[in-house]
Coordinates of C-alpha atoms in Angstrom, one line a residue:
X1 CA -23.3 30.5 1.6
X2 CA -21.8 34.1 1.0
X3 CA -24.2 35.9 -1.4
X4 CA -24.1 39.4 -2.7
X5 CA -27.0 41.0 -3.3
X6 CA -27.0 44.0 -5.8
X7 CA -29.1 46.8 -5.9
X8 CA -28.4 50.9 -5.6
X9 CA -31.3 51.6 -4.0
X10 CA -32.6 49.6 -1.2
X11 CA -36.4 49.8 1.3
X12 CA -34.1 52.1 3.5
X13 CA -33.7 54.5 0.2
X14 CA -37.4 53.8 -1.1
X15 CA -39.8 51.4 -0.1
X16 CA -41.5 50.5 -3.0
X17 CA -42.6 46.7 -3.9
X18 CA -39.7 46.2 -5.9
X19 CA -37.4 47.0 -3.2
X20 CA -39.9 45.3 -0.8
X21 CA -39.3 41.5 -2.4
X22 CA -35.4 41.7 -2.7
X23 CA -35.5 42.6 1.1
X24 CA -37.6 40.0 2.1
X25 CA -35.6 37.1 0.0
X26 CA -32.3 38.2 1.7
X27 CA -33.9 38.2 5.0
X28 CA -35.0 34.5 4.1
X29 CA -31.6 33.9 3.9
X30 CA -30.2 35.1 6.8
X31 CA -32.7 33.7 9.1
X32 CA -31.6 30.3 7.6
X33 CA -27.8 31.4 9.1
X34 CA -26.3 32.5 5.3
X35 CA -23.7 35.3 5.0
X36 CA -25.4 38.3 3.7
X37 CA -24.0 41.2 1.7
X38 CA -26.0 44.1 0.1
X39 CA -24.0 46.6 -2.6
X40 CA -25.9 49.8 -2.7
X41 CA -25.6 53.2 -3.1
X42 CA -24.9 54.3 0.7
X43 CA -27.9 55.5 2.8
X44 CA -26.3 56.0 6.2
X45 CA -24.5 58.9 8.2
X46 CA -20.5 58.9 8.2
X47 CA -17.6 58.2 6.1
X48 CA -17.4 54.4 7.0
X49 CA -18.0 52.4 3.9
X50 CA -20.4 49.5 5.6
X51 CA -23.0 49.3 7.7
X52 CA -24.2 46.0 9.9
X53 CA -28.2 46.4 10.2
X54 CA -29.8 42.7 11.9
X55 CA -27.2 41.2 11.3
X56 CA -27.0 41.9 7.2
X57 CA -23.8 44.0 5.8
X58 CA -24.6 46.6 3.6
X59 CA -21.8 47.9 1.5
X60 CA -21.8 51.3 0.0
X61 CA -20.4 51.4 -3.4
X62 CA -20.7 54.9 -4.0
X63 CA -21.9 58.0 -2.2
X64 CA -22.8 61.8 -3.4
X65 CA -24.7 63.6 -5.7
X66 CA -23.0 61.5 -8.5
X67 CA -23.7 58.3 -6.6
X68 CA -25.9 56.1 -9.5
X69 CA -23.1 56.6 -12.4
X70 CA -20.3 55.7 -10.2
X71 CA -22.2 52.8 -9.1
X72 CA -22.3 51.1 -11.9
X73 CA -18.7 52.2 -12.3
X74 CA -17.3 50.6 -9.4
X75 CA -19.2 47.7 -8.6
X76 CA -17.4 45.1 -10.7
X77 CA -14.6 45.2 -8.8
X78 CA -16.0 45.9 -5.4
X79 CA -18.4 42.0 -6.4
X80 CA -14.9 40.6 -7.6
X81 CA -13.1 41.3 -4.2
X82 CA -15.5 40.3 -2.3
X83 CA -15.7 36.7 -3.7
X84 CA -19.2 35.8 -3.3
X85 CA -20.7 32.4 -3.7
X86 CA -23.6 34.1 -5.6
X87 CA -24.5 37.6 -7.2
X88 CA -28.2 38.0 -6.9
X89 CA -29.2 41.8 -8.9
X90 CA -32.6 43.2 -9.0
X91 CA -33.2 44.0 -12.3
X92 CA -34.9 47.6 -11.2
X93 CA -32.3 48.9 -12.9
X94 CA -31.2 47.2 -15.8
X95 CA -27.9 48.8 -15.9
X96 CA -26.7 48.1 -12.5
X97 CA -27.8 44.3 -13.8
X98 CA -24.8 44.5 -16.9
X99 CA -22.6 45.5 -14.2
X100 CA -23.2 43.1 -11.8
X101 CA -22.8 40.6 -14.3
X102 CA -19.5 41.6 -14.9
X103 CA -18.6 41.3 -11.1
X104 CA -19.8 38.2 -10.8
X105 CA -17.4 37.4 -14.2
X106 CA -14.7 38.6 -12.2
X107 CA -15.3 37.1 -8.9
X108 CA -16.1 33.7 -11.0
X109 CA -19.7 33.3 -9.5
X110 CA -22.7 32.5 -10.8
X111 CA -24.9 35.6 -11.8
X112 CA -29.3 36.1 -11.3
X113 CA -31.6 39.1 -11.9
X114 CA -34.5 39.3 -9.8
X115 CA -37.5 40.9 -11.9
X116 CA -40.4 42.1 -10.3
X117 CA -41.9 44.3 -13.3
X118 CA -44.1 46.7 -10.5
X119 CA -45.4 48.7 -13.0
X120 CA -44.8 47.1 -16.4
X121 CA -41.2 45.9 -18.2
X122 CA -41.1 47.4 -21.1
X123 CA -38.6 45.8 -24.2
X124 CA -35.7 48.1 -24.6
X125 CA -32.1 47.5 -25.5
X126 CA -30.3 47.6 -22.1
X127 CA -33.2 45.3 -21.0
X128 CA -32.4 42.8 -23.3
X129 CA -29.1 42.7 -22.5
X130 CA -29.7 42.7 -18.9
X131 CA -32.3 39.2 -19.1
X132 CA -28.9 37.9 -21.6
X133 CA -26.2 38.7 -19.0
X134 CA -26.7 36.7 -16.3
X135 CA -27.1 32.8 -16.1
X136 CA -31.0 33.1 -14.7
X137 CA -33.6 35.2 -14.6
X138 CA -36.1 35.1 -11.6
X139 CA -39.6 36.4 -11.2
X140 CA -42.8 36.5 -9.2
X141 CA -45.0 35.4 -11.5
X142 CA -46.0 33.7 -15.1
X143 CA -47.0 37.0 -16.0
X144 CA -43.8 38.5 -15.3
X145 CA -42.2 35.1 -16.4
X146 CA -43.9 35.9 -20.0
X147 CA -42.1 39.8 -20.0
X148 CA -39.1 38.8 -19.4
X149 CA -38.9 35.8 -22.1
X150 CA -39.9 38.9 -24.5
X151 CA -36.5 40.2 -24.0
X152 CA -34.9 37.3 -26.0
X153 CA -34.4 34.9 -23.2
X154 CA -35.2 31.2 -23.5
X155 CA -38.0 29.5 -20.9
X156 CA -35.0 27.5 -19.0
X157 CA -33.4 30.9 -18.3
X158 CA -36.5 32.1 -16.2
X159 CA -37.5 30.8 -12.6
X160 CA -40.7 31.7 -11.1
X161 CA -40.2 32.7 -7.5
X162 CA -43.3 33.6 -5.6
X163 CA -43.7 36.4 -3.0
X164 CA -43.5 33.8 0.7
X165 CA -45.9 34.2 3.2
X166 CA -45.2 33.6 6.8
X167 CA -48.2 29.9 7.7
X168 CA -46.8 29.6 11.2
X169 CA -48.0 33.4 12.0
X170 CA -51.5 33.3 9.7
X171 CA -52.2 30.1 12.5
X172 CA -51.3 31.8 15.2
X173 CA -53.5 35.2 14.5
X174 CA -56.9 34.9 15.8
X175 CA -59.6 35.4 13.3
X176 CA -61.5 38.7 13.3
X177 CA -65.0 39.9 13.2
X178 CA -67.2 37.7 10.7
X179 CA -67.3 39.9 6.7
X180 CA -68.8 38.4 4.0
X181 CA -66.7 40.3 1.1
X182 CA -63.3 41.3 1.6
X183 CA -60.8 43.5 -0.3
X184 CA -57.1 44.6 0.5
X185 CA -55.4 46.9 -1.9
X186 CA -53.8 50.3 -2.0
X187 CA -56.3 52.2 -3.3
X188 CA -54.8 54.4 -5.8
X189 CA -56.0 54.5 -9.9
X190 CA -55.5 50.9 -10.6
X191 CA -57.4 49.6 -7.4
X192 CA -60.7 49.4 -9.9
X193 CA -62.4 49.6 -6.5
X194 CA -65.2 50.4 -8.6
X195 CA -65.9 46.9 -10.1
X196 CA -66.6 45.4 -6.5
X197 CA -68.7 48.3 -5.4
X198 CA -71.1 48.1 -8.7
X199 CA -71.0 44.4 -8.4
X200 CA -72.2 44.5 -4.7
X201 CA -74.9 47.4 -5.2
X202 CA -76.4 44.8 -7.7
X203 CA -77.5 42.6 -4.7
X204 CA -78.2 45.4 -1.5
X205 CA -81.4 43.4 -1.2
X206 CA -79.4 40.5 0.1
X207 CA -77.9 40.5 3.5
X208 CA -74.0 41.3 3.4
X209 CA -71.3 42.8 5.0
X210 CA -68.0 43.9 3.2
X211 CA -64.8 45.3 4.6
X212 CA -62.2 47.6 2.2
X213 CA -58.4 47.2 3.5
X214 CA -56.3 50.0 2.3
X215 CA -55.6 53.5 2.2
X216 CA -54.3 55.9 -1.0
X217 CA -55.4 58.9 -3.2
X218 CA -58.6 57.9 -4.6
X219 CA -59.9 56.4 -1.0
X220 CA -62.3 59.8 -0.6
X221 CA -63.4 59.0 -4.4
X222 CA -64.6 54.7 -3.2
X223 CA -66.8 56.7 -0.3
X224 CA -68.4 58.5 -2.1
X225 CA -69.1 56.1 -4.8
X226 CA -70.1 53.7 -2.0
X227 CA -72.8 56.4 -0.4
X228 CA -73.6 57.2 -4.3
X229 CA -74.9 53.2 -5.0
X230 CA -76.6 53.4 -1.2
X231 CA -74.4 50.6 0.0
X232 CA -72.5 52.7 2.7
X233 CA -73.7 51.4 5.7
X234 CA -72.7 47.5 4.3
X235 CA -69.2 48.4 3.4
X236 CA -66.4 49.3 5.7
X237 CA -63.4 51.4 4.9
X238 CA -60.9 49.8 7.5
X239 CA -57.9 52.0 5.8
X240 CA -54.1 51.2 6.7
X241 CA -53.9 47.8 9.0
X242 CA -50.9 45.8 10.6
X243 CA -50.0 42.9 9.0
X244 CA -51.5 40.9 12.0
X245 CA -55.1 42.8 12.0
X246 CA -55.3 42.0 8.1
X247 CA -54.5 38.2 8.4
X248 CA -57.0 38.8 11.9
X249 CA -59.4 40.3 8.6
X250 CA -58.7 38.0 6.3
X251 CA -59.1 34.4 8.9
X252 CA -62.8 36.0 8.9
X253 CA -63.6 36.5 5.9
X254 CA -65.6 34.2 3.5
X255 CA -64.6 35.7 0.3
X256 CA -61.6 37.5 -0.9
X257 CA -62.1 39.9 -4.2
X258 CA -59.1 40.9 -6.2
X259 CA -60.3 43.0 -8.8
X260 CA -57.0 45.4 -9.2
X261 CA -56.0 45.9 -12.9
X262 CA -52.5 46.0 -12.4
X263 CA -50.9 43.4 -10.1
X264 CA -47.5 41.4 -10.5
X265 CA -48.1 39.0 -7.5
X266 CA -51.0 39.1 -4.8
X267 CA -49.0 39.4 -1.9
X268 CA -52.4 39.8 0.6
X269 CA -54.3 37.5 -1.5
X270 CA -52.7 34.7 -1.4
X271 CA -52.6 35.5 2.8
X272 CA -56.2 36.0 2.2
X273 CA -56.5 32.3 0.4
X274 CA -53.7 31.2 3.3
X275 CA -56.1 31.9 5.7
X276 CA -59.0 30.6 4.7
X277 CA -60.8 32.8 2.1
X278 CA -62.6 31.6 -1.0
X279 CA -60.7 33.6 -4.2
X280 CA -63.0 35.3 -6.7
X281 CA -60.9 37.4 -9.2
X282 CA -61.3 39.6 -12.0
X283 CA -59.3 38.6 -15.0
X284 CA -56.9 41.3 -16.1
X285 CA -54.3 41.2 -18.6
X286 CA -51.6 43.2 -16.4
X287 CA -52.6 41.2 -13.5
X288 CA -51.3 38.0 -12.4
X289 CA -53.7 37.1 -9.5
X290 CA -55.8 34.3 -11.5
X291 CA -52.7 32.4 -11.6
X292 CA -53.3 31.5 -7.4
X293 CA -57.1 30.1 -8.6
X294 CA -56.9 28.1 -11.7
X295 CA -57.4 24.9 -11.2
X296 CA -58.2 25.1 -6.9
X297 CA -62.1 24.4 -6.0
X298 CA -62.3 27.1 -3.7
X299 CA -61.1 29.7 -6.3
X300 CA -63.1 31.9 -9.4
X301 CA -61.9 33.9 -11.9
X302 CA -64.6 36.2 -13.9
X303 CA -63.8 38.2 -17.0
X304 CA -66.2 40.9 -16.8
X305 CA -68.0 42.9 -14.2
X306 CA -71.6 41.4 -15.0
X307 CA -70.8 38.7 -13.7
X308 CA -68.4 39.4 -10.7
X309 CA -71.6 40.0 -8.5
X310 CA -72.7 36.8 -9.3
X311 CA -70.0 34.3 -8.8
X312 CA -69.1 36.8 -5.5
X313 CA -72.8 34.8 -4.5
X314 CA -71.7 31.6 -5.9
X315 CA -68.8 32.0 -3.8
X316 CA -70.1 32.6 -0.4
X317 CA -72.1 29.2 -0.9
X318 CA -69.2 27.5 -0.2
X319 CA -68.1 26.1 3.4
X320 CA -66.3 28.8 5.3
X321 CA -62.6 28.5 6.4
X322 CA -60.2 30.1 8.6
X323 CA -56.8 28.5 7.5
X324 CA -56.2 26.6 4.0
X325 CA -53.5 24.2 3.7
X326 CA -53.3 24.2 -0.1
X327 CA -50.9 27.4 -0.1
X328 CA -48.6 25.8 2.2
X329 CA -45.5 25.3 -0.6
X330 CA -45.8 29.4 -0.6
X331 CA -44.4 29.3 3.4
X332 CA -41.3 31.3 3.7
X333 CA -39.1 28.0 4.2
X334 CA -40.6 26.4 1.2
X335 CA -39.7 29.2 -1.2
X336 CA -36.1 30.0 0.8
X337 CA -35.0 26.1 -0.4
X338 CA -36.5 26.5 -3.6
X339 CA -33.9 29.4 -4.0
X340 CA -31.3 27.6 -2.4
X341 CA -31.8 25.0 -4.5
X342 CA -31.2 26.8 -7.4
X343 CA -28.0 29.1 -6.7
X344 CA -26.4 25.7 -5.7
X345 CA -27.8 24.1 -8.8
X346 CA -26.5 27.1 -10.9
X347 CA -22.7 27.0 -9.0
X348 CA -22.5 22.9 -10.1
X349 CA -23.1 23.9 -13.8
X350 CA -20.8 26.4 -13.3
X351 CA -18.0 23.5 -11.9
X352 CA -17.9 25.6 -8.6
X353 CA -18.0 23.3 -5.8

């Protein structure tokens, strides 16, 4: 399958979480042997319009100061040319959504937008249009899912498409040193840090050890409120870690606590819960991480910080793991067919064969 993936600004422009997720879906796709095509703004040296990186083709629709605007000019006819068997757009950008649309028109393809909502979606004209534009809308989450049917869209127009996580490598990573508490998490202003550390300093009679994966801006700020509540010496800042050492971190933990306030998918939770961790997460309404525990008896979800400390103990009761095979439809081949599934599904409406 020949699909054309749209999006000005790519990880080699910024690598930000939204750019993270489309990268990692088209590399799902390659590694299954599909033809791969990115259309972005251009983010390599010389006049030569594409550029082969592992074995993807990235195009380079427009280049120069004015590069955005004629962007969104060109691509149409750039997508109908190059007669894809899918458009997929990431919806960063709602413009470059419309105009990818209108490619895909051309080129008689079937048209998504991939929605990750990293920091919020908020309901504005070109957004609305954007979600009504293309023939399905895909997102991370149920969270997300509920933003985008705000814009006007119906419930069969939105697929939820889960951030994959590699089982094979989680099994083949040998567990780490023993921690009784574990947290992984930028730590920037919506870490809420804060709720784990207060919860914890509740019970320094007790005998624990917690481990803090992550670095950011208000890293200096959790020391000190760690030294502050005299629970220093139990928790340890482990800052920036390879993937490897986390899942290493995560097959020997006993508990995982996700108590961010803003999260659109729990990328290193749900490694956390792949590997073995019991979940205890603090509810949150711009968070979608209590959709991974509802309804699983190794997972809790607490609504205030009274009693996180608590169920945190509740938690640690139960038998410890280093592997779980309940998050094995989240393996990277699981969620590649799933999308698979639905492009072909989408060309068969369509009456392309």
């Amino acid at each position: 399958m020949r699909v054309a993936f749209v999006s000005s600004e790519t990880v080699f422009h910024h690598d930000t979480e939204t750019n993270q997720r489309l990268q990692t879906v088209l590399e799902l796709l390659r590694d299954a042997g599909h033809e791969i095509h990115v259309y972005c703004t251009q983010f390599w040296d010389g006049e030569h319009s594409t550029f082969e990186r592992e074995d993807i083709t990235y195009h380079g629709v427009s280049v120069g100061p004015d590069a955005r605007a004629s962007f969104l000019v060109r691509l149409p006819f750039v997508l109908a040319a190059s007669n894809p068997d899918i458009v997929h757009a990431s919806a960063d950008r709602p413009k470059q959504v419309l105009s990818a649309s209108m490619g895909a028109t051309l080129a008689r393809s079937p048209a998504v937008a991939d929605w990750y909502g990293h920091g919020g979606l908020p309901t504005d004209r070109w957004r609305q249009l954007a979600a009504r534009s293309v023939d399905r809308n895909f997102v991370p989450s149920e969270l997300v899912a509920t933003w985008v049917r705000e814009l006007g869209v119906t419930e069969r127009a939105v697929d939820t498409f889960p951030n994959p996580i590699d089982i094979d490598r989680i099994r083949s990573v040998t567990p780490g040193e023993r921690a009784d508490v574990l947290y992984a998490r930028r730590l920037d202003d919506g870490a809420n840090l804060e709720s784990l550390l207060l919860a914890l300093a509740e019970h320094r009679t007790r005998d624990w050890r917690a481990t803090v994966i992550g670095d950011g801006p208000e890293r200096a700020a959790y020391e000190q409120l760690a030294r502050d509540l005299r629970i220093d010496d139990r928790v340890t800042f482990a800052g920036t870690l390879s993937l490897d050492d986390r899942i290493a971190a995560y097959r020997g933990a006993h508990v995982f606590a996700q108590t961010a306030e803003r999260c659109v998918f729990p990328t290193e939770m749900l490694r956390a819960l792949a590997a073995g961790c019991v979940g205890v997460v603090e509810y949150h309404a711009n968070s979608s991480a209590h959709e991974l525990v509802e309804g699983w008896d190794r997972g809790f979800r607490t609504t205030s910080e009274d009693e996180l400390g608590d169920t945190i103990l509740d938690a640690g009761e139960l038998e410890f793991r280093d592997i779980d095979d309940h998050f094995a439809t989240y393996d990277r081949d699981d969620v590649r067919d799933r999308y698979l599934t639905t492009y072909r599904a989408l060309r068969e409406s369509a009456g392309i064969f």
